[in-house]
Coordinates of C-alpha atoms in Angstrom, one line a residue:
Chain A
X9 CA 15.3 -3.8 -15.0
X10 CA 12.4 -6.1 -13.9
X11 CA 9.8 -4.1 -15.3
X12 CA 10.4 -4.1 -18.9
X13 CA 11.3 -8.1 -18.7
X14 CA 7.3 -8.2 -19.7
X15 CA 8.7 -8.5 -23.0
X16 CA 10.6 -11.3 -22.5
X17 CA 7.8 -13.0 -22.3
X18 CA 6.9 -15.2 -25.1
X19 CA 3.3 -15.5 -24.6
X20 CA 1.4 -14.5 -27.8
X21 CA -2.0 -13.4 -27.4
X22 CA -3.6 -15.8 -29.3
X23 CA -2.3 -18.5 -26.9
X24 CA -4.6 -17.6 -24.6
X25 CA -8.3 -16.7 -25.4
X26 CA -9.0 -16.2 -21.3
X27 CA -12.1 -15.0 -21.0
X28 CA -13.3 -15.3 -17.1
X29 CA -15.8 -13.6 -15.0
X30 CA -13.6 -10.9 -14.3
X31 CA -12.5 -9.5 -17.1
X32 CA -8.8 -7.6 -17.6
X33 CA -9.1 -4.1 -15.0
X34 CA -10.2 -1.8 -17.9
X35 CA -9.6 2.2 -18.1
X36 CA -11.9 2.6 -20.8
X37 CA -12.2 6.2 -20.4
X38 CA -12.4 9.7 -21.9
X39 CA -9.0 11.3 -22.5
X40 CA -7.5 14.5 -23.9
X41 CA -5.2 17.3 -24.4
X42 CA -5.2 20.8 -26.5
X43 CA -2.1 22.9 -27.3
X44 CA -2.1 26.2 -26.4
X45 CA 0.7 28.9 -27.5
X46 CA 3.2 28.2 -24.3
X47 CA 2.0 24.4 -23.2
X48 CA -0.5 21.8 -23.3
X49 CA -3.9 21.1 -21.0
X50 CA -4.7 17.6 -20.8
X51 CA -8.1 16.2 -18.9
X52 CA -9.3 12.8 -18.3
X53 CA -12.0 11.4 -16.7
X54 CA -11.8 9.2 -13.1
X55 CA -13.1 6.0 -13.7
X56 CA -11.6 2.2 -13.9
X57 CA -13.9 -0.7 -14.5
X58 CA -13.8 -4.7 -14.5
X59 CA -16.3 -5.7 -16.1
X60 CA -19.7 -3.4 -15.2
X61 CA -18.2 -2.8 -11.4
X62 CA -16.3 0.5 -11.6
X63 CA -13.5 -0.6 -9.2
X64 CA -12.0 2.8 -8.9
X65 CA -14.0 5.9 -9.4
X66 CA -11.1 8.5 -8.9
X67 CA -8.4 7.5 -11.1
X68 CA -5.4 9.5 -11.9
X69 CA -4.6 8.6 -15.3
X70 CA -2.5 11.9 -16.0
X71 CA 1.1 10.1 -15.0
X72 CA 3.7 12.0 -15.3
X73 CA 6.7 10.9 -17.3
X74 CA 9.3 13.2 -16.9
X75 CA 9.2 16.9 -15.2
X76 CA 7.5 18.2 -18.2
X77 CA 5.8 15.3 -20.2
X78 CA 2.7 13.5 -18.8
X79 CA 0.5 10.9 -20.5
X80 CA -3.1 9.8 -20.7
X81 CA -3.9 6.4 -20.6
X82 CA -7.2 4.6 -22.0
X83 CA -7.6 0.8 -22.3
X84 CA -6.4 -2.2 -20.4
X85 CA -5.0 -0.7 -16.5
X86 CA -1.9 -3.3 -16.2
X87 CA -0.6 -2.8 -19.7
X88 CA -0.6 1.1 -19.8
X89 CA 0.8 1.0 -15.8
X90 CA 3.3 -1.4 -17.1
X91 CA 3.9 1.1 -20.3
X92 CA 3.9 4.3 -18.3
X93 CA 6.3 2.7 -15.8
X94 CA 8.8 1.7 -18.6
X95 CA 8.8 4.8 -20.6
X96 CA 9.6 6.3 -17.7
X97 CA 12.1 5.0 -16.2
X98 CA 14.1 4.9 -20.7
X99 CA 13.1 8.5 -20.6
X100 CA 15.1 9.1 -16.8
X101 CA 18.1 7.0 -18.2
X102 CA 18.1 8.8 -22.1
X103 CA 17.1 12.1 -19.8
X104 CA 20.4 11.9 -17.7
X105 CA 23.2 10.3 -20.5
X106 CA 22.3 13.6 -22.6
X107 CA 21.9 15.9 -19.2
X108 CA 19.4 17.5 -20.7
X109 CA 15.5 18.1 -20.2
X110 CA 14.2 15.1 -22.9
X111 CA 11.8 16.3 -25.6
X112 CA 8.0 15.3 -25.6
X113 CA 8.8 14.2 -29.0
X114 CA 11.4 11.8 -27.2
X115 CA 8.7 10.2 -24.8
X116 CA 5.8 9.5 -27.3
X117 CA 8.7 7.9 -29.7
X118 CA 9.4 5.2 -26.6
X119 CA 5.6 4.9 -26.2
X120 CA 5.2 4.5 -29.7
X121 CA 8.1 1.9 -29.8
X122 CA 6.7 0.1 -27.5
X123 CA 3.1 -0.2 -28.2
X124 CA 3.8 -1.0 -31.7
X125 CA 6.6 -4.0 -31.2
X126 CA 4.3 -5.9 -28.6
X127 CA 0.8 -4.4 -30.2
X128 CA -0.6 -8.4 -30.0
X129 CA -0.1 -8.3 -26.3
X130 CA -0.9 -4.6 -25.4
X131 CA -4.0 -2.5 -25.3
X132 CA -3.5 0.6 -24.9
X133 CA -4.4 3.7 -25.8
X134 CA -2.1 7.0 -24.7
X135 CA -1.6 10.5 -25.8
X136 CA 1.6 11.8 -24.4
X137 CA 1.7 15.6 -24.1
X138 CA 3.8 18.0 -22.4
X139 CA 6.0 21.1 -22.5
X140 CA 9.8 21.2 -24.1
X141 CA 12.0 24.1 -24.7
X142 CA 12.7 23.1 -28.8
X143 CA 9.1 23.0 -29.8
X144 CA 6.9 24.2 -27.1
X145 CA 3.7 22.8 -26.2
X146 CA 3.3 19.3 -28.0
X147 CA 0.2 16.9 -28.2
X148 CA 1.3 13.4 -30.0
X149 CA -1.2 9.9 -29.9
X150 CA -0.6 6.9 -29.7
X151 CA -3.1 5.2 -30.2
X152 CA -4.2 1.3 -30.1
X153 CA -1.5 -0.6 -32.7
X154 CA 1.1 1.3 -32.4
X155 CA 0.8 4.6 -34.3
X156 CA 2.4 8.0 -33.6
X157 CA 1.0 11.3 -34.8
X158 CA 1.4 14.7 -33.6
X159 CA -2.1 16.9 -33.4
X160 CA -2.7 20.1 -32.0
X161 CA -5.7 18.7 -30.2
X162 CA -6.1 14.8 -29.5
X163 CA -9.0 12.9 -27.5
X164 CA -9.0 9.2 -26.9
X165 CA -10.6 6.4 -25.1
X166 CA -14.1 4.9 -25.4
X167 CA -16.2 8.3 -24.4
X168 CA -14.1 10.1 -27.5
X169 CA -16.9 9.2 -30.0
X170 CA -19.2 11.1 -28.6
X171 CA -17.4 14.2 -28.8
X172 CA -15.3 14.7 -31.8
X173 CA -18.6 16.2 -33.5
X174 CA -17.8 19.0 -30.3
X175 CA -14.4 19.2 -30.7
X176 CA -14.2 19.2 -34.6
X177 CA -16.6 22.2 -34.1
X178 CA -15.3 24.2 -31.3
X179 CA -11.8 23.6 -31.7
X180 CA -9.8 27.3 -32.5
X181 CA -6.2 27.8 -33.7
X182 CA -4.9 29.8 -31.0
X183 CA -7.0 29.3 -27.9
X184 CA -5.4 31.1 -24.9
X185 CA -4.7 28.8 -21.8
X186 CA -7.9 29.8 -19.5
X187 CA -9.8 28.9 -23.0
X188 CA -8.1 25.4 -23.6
X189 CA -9.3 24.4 -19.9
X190 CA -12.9 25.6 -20.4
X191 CA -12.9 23.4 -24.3
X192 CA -11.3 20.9 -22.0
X193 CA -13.7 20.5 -19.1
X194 CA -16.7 21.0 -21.6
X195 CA -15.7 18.1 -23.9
X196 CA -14.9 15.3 -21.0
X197 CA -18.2 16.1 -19.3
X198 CA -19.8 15.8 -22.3
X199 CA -18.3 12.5 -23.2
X200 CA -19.0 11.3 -19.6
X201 CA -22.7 12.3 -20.0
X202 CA -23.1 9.8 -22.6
X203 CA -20.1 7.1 -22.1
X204 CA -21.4 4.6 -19.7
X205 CA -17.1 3.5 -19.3
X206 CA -16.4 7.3 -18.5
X207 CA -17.5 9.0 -15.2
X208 CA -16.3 10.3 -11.8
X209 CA -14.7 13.7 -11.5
X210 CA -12.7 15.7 -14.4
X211 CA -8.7 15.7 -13.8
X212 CA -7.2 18.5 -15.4
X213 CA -3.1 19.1 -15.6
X214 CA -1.5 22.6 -17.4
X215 CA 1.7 21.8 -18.4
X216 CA 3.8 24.7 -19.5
X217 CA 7.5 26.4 -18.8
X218 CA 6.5 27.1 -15.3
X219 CA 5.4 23.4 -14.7
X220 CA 2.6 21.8 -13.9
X221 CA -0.8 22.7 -12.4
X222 CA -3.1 20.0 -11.5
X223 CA -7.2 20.9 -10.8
X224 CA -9.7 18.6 -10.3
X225 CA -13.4 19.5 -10.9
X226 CA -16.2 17.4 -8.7
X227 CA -18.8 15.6 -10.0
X228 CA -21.5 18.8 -9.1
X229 CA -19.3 21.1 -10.6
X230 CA -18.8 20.0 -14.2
X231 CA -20.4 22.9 -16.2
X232 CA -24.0 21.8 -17.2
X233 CA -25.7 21.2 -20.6
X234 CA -29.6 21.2 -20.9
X235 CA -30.6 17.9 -22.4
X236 CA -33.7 17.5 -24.2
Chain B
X20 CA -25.5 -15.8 -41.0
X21 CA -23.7 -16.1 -37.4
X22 CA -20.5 -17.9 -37.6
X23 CA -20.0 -20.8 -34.7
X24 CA -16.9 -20.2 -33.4
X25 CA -17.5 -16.8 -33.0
X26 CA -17.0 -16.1 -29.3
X27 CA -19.4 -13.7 -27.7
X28 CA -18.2 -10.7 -25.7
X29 CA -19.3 -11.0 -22.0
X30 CA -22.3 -8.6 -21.3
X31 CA -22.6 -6.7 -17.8
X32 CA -25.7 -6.5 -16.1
X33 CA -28.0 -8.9 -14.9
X34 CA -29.2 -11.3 -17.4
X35 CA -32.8 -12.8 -17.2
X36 CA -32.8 -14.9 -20.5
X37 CA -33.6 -18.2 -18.8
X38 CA -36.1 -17.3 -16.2
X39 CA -38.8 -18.6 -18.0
X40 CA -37.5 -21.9 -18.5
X41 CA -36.3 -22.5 -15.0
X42 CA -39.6 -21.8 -13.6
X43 CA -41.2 -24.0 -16.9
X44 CA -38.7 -26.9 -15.6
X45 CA -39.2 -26.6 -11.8
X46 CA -43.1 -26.4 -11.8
X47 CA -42.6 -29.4 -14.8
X48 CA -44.7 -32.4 -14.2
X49 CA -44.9 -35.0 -11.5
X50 CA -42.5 -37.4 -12.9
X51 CA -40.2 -33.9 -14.1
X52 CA -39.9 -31.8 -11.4
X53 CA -36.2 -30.8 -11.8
X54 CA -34.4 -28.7 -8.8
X55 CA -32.2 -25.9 -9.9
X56 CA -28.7 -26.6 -9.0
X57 CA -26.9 -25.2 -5.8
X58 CA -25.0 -21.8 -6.8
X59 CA -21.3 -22.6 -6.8
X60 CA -18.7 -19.8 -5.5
X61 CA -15.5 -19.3 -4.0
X62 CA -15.5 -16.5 -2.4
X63 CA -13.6 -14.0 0.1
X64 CA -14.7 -10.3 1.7
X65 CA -11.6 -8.6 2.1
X66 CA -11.9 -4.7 3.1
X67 CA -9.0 -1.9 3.9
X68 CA -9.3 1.8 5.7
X69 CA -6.7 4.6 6.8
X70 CA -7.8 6.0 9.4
X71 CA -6.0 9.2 11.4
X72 CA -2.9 6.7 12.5
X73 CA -2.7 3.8 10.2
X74 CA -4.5 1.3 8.3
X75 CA -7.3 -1.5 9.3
X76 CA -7.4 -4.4 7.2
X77 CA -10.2 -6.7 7.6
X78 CA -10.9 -10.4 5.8
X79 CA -13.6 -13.1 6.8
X80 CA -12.0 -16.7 7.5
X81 CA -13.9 -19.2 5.3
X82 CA -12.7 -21.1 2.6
X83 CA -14.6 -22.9 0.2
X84 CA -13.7 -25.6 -2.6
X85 CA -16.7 -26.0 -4.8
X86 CA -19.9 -26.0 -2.4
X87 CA -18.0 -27.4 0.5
X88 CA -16.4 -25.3 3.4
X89 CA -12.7 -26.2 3.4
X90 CA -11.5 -24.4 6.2
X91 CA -13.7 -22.5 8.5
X92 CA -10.9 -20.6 9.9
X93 CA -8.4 -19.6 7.3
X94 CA -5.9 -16.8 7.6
X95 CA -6.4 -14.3 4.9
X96 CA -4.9 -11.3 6.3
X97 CA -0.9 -12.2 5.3
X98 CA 2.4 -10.9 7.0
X99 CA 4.5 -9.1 4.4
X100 CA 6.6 -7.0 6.6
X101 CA 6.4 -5.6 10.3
X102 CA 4.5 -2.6 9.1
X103 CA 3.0 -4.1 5.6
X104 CA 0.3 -6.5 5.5
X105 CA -1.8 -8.0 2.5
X106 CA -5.5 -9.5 2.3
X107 CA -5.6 -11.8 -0.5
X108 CA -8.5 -12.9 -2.8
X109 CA -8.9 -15.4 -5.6
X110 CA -7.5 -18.2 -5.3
X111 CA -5.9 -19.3 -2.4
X112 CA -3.1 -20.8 -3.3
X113 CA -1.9 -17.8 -5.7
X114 CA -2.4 -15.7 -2.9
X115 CA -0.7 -17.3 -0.3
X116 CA 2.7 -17.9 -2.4
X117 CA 2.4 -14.7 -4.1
X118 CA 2.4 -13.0 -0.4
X119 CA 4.8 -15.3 0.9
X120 CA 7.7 -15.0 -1.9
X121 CA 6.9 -10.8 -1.4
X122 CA 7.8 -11.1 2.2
X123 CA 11.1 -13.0 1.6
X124 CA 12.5 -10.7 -0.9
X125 CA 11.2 -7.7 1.4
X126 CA 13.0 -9.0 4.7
X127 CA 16.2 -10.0 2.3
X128 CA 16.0 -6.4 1.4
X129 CA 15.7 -4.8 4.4
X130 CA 19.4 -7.0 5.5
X131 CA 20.8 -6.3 2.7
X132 CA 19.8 -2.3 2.7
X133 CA 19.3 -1.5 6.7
X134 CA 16.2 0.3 5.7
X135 CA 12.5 -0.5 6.2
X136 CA 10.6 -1.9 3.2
X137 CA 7.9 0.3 2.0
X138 CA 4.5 -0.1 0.8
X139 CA 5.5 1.6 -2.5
X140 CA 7.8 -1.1 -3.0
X141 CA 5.8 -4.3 -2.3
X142 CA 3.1 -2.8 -4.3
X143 CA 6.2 -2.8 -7.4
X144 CA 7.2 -5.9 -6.8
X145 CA 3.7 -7.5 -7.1
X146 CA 2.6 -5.1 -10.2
X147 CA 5.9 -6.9 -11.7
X148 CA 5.5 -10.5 -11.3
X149 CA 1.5 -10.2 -11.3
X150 CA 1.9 -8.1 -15.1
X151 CA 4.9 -10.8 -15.7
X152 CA 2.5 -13.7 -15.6
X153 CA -0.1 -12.0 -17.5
X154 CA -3.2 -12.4 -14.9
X155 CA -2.6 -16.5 -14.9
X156 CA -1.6 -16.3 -11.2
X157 CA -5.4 -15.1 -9.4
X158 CA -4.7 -13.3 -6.8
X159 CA -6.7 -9.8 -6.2
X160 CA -4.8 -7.9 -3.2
X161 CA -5.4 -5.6 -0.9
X162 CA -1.8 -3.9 0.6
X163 CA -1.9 -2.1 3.8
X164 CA 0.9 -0.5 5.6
X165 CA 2.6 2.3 7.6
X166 CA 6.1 3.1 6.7
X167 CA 7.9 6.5 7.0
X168 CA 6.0 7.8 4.2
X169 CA 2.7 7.5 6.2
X170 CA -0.3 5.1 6.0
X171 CA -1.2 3.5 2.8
X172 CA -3.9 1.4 1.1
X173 CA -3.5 -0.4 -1.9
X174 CA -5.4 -2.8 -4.3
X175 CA -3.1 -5.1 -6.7
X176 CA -5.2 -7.1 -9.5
X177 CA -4.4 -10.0 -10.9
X178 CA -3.5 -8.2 -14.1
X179 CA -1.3 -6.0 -12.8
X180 CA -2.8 -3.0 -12.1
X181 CA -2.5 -1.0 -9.3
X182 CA -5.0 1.8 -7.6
X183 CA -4.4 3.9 -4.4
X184 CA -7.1 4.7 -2.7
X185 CA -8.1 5.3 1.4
X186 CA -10.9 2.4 1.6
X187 CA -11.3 -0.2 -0.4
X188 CA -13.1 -3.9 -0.7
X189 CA -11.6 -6.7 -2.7
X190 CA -13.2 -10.6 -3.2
X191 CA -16.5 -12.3 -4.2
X192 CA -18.4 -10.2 -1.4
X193 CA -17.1 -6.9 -2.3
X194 CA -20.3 -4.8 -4.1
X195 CA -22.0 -5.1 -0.5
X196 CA -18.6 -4.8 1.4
X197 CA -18.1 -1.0 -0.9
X198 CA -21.7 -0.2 0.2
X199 CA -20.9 -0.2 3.7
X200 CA -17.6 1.8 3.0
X201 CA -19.3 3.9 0.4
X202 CA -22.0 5.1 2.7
X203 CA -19.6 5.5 6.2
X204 CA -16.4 6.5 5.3
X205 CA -14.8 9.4 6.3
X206 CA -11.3 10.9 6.1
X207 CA -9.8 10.5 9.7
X208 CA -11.9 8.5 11.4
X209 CA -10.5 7.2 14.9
X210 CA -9.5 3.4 15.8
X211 CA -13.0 2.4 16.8
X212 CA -14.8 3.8 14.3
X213 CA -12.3 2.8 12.2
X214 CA -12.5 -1.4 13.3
X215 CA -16.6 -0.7 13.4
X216 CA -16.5 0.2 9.6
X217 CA -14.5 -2.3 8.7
X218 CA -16.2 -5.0 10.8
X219 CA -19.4 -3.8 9.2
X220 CA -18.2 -3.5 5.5
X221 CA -16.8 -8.0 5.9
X222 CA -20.3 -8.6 7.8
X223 CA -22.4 -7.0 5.0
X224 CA -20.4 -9.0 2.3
X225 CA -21.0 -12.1 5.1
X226 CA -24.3 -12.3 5.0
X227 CA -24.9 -11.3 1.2
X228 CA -22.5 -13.1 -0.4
X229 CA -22.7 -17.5 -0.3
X230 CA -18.6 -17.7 -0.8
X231 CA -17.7 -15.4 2.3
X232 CA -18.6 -16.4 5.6
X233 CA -17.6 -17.5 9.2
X234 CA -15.5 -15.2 11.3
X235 CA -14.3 -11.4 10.7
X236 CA -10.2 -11.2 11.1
X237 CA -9.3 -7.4 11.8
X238 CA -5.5 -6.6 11.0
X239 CA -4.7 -2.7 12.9
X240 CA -1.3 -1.3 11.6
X241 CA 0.2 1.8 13.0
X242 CA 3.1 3.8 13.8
X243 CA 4.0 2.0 17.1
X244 CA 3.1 -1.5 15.7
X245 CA 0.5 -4.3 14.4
X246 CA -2.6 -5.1 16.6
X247 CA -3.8 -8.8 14.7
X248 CA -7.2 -9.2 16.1
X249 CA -8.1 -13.0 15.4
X250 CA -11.1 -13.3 15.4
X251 CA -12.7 -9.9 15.9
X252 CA -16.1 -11.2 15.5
X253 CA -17.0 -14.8 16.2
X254 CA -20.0 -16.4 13.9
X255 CA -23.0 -16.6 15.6
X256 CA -23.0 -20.0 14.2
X257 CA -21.3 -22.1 16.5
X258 CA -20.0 -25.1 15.6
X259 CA -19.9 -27.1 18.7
X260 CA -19.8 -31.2 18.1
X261 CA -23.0 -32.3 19.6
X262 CA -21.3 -36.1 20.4
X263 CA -17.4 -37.7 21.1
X264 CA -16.6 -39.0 18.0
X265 CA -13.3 -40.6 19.3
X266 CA -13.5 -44.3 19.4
X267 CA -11.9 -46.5 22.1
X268 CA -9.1 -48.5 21.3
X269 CA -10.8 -51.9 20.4
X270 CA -14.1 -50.9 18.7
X271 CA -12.9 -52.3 15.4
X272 CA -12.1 -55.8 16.2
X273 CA -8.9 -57.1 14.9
X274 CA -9.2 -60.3 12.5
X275 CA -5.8 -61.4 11.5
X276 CA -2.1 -60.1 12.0
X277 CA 0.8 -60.6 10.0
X278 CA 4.0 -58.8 10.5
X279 CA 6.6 -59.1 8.1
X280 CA 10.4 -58.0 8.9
X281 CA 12.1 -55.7 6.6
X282 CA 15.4 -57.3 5.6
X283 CA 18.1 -54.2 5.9
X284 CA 22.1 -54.2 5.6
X285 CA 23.4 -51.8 6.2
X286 CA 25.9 -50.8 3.0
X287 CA 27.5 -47.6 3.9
X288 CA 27.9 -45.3 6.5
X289 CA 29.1 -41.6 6.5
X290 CA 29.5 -39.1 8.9
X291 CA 29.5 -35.2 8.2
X292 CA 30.5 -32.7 10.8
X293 CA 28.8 -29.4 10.7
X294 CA 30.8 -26.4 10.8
X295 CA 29.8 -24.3 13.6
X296 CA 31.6 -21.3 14.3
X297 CA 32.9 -20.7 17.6
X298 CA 33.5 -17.2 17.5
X299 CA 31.0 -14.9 15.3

């Protein structure tokens, strides 16, 4: 299929030190997701920037993969599109050969497969999550290089620095759903507060045996934090 | 201790570090007074809206090749279908094959398929062969269209990244194009208000921008059809020749002429019928 002849290619990195002007369309970003007993919440932030213009300040980078599985993306715009894309469409195909609903497990492995084998041409971040009847609720990141880990919460992207002090400390085993969104929203406007790459409105996606719910919460109403 | 061949990582924001010297080395002494040297761009405004029943696209016509105007009237609103069509930034000649290969393998779709392209699929094929090439070929697009799907806007970077969005502004003039759309845009405006906006959004990057310039092309694709408005807006500029510069046949006087006869036999001669049917 056209899209994953990118690979093909037999341009190393290194060949080309391009810096211009307009630097690669970047989603540095906040991104997340938290498993609860029965599914997964993931949240991201809504902006895209090239360079310091934010050239899209509602982004969607919750993609779904399959039914049940969705991915956040963090770091260059084309290569995690391109990613996304692919998985995709080897999860569809591996989805329909075995009939069967493909496990989240399943997706990140193609993401991680991916991201590692062309790691000198890629950068991107993602943390695929998403709902599957074997295992239930799964978070796994795969972060810059290739790795593949599964956690029960995972946050990514340039504006997570600022908040795993948050999320180390508010993080509970067994968070109900309603709880998970509230930890959720909290941590991403936090991160956008202070992340000059993360901004715009919160995008929030519940993923569970039911299917997905998508919210969004507007810049006025992220919950509020008195700063010093 | 700082390595040389370290590059350094671009910084955003404006940078004032040589201020003080350029005003030290244009106030210099008599002998050296130095000029500062002409800003150099290449430049585009190119602007998108849906409206209630379709898109507008809008582009300004100059084209520039270092300080000079190359063309002062220079399509940049390209045909990819009957109801898709692209503005196209960066450079020109990325732009114009990128659009122009697109719109073959769209209308050799549609015969081969007997369906109507869709935006959704030009905007595939370009995030291909725009990821393929890694961001060597420059060209920033804007895609507009109405298909059976409904009316939709979107911006292709060179990269290969894609973004949906209902108004948009693309090209060297684009920060004062968005404010125009930033501050004005609503969701279902009419036709006219629709043109105004985007009229207003080239104009602004026009004027504030040295690359973008000349006339405002409007581009109005609905339902029923294409309305290719060329030029909306004429530049108040205008260019008319103050003097005939055509010379009369005998100005330059001749001197001397030789003419020398080419020497041709000729070696071989074939014939080749083409086959025309004569029933189809």
């Amino acid at each position: 299929l056209a899209k994953c002849t990118f690979f093909i290619s037999h341009l190393t990195f290194s060949d080309i030190l391009y810096c211009d002007e307009n630097v690669c369309v970047c989603v540095q970003t906040t991104i997340m997701a938290v498993e609860f007993d029965g599914g997964v919440v993931m949240g991201a932030d809504s902006r895209t920037t090239t360079g310091a213009y934010i050239a899209n300040r509602v982004t969607d980078k919750l993609t779904p993969i399959h039914e049940r599985i969705f991915c956040c993306r963090s770091g260059s715009a084309a290569d995690t599109q391109a990613i996304a894309d692919a998985v995709t469409y080897q999860l569809g195909f591996h989805s329909i050969e075995l009939d069967e609903a493909p496990l989240v497990q399943t997706a990140a492995s193609l993401f991680r497969d991916m991201c590692y084998r062309y790691r000198e041409e890629l950068m991107a971040g993602i943390i695929v999550a998403g709902w599957d009847r074997r295992r239930g609720g799964q978070v796994y990141t795969v972060p810059v290089g290739g790795m593949m880990t599964r956690q029960p919460v995972s946050v990514g992207g340039s504006g997570s620095s600022y908040i795993y002090g948050f999320v180390d400390s508010n993080y509970k085993p067994a968070m109900s759903k309603e709880e998970c969104l509230k930890f959720t929203a909290e941590a991403l406007t936090l991160a956008m507060e202070r992340d000059g790459s993360s901004g715009g409105v919160v995008r929030l996606a519940v993923i569970s045996e039911q299917g997905v719910e998508r919210q969004v919460i507007l810049g006025n109403q992220l919950p509020k934090f008195s700063t010093v | 201790m700082a390595l040389s061949y370290v590059l350094e990582p671009a910084v955003s924001g404006f940078n004032f570090e040589n201020s003080t010297r350029n005003i030290v080395l244009e106030n210099g002494s008599e002998e050296g007074k130095i000029k500062a040297p002409k800003p150099m761009k290449t430049g585009t405004t190119i602007a998108g809206v849906v409206y209630k029943d379709g898109v507008v696209l809008g582009a300004d016509t100059r084209a520039t090749s270092d300080e000079v105007v190359a063309d002062k009237m220079c399509a940049k609103i390209h045909y990819i279908a009957p109801n898709i069509y692209c503005c196209g930034a960066g450079t020109a000649a990325d732009t114009e094959k990128t659009t122009d290969m697109l719109s073959s393998n769209l209308t050799i779709f549609s015969m081969n398929s007997g369906r109507n392209p869709r935006v959704v699929m030009a905007v595939n094929i370009l995030q291909d062969m725009l990821f393929r090439y890694r961001g060597m070929i420059g060209a920033h697009l804007i895609l507009g269209g109405v298909d059976c799907t409904g009316s939709h806007l979107y911006t292709v970077g060179p990269y290969g990244s894609i973004d949906k969005v209902p108004y948009l502004a693309m090209g060297s003039g684009k920060l004062p194009a968005m404010g125009i759309l930033e501050d004005r845009f609503k969701g279902n405006m009419d036709l006219e208000e629709a043109k105004a906006l985007v009229s207003d959004a080239i104009h602004a990057g026009i004027m504030s921008d040295l690359g973008s310039g000349n006339n405002i092309d409007l581009c109005v694709i609905t339902k029923e059809g294409v309305d290719y408005i060329r030029p909306h807006r004429e530049s108040i500029y205008n260019y008319k020749r103050q003097a005939k510069y055509k010379y009369k046949p005998g100005t330059t006087p001749v001197l001397t002429k030789t003419v020398n006869q080419l020497e041709l036999e000729l070696v071989h001669e074939t014939v080749q019928m083409m086959e025309t049917a004569g029933s189809s």
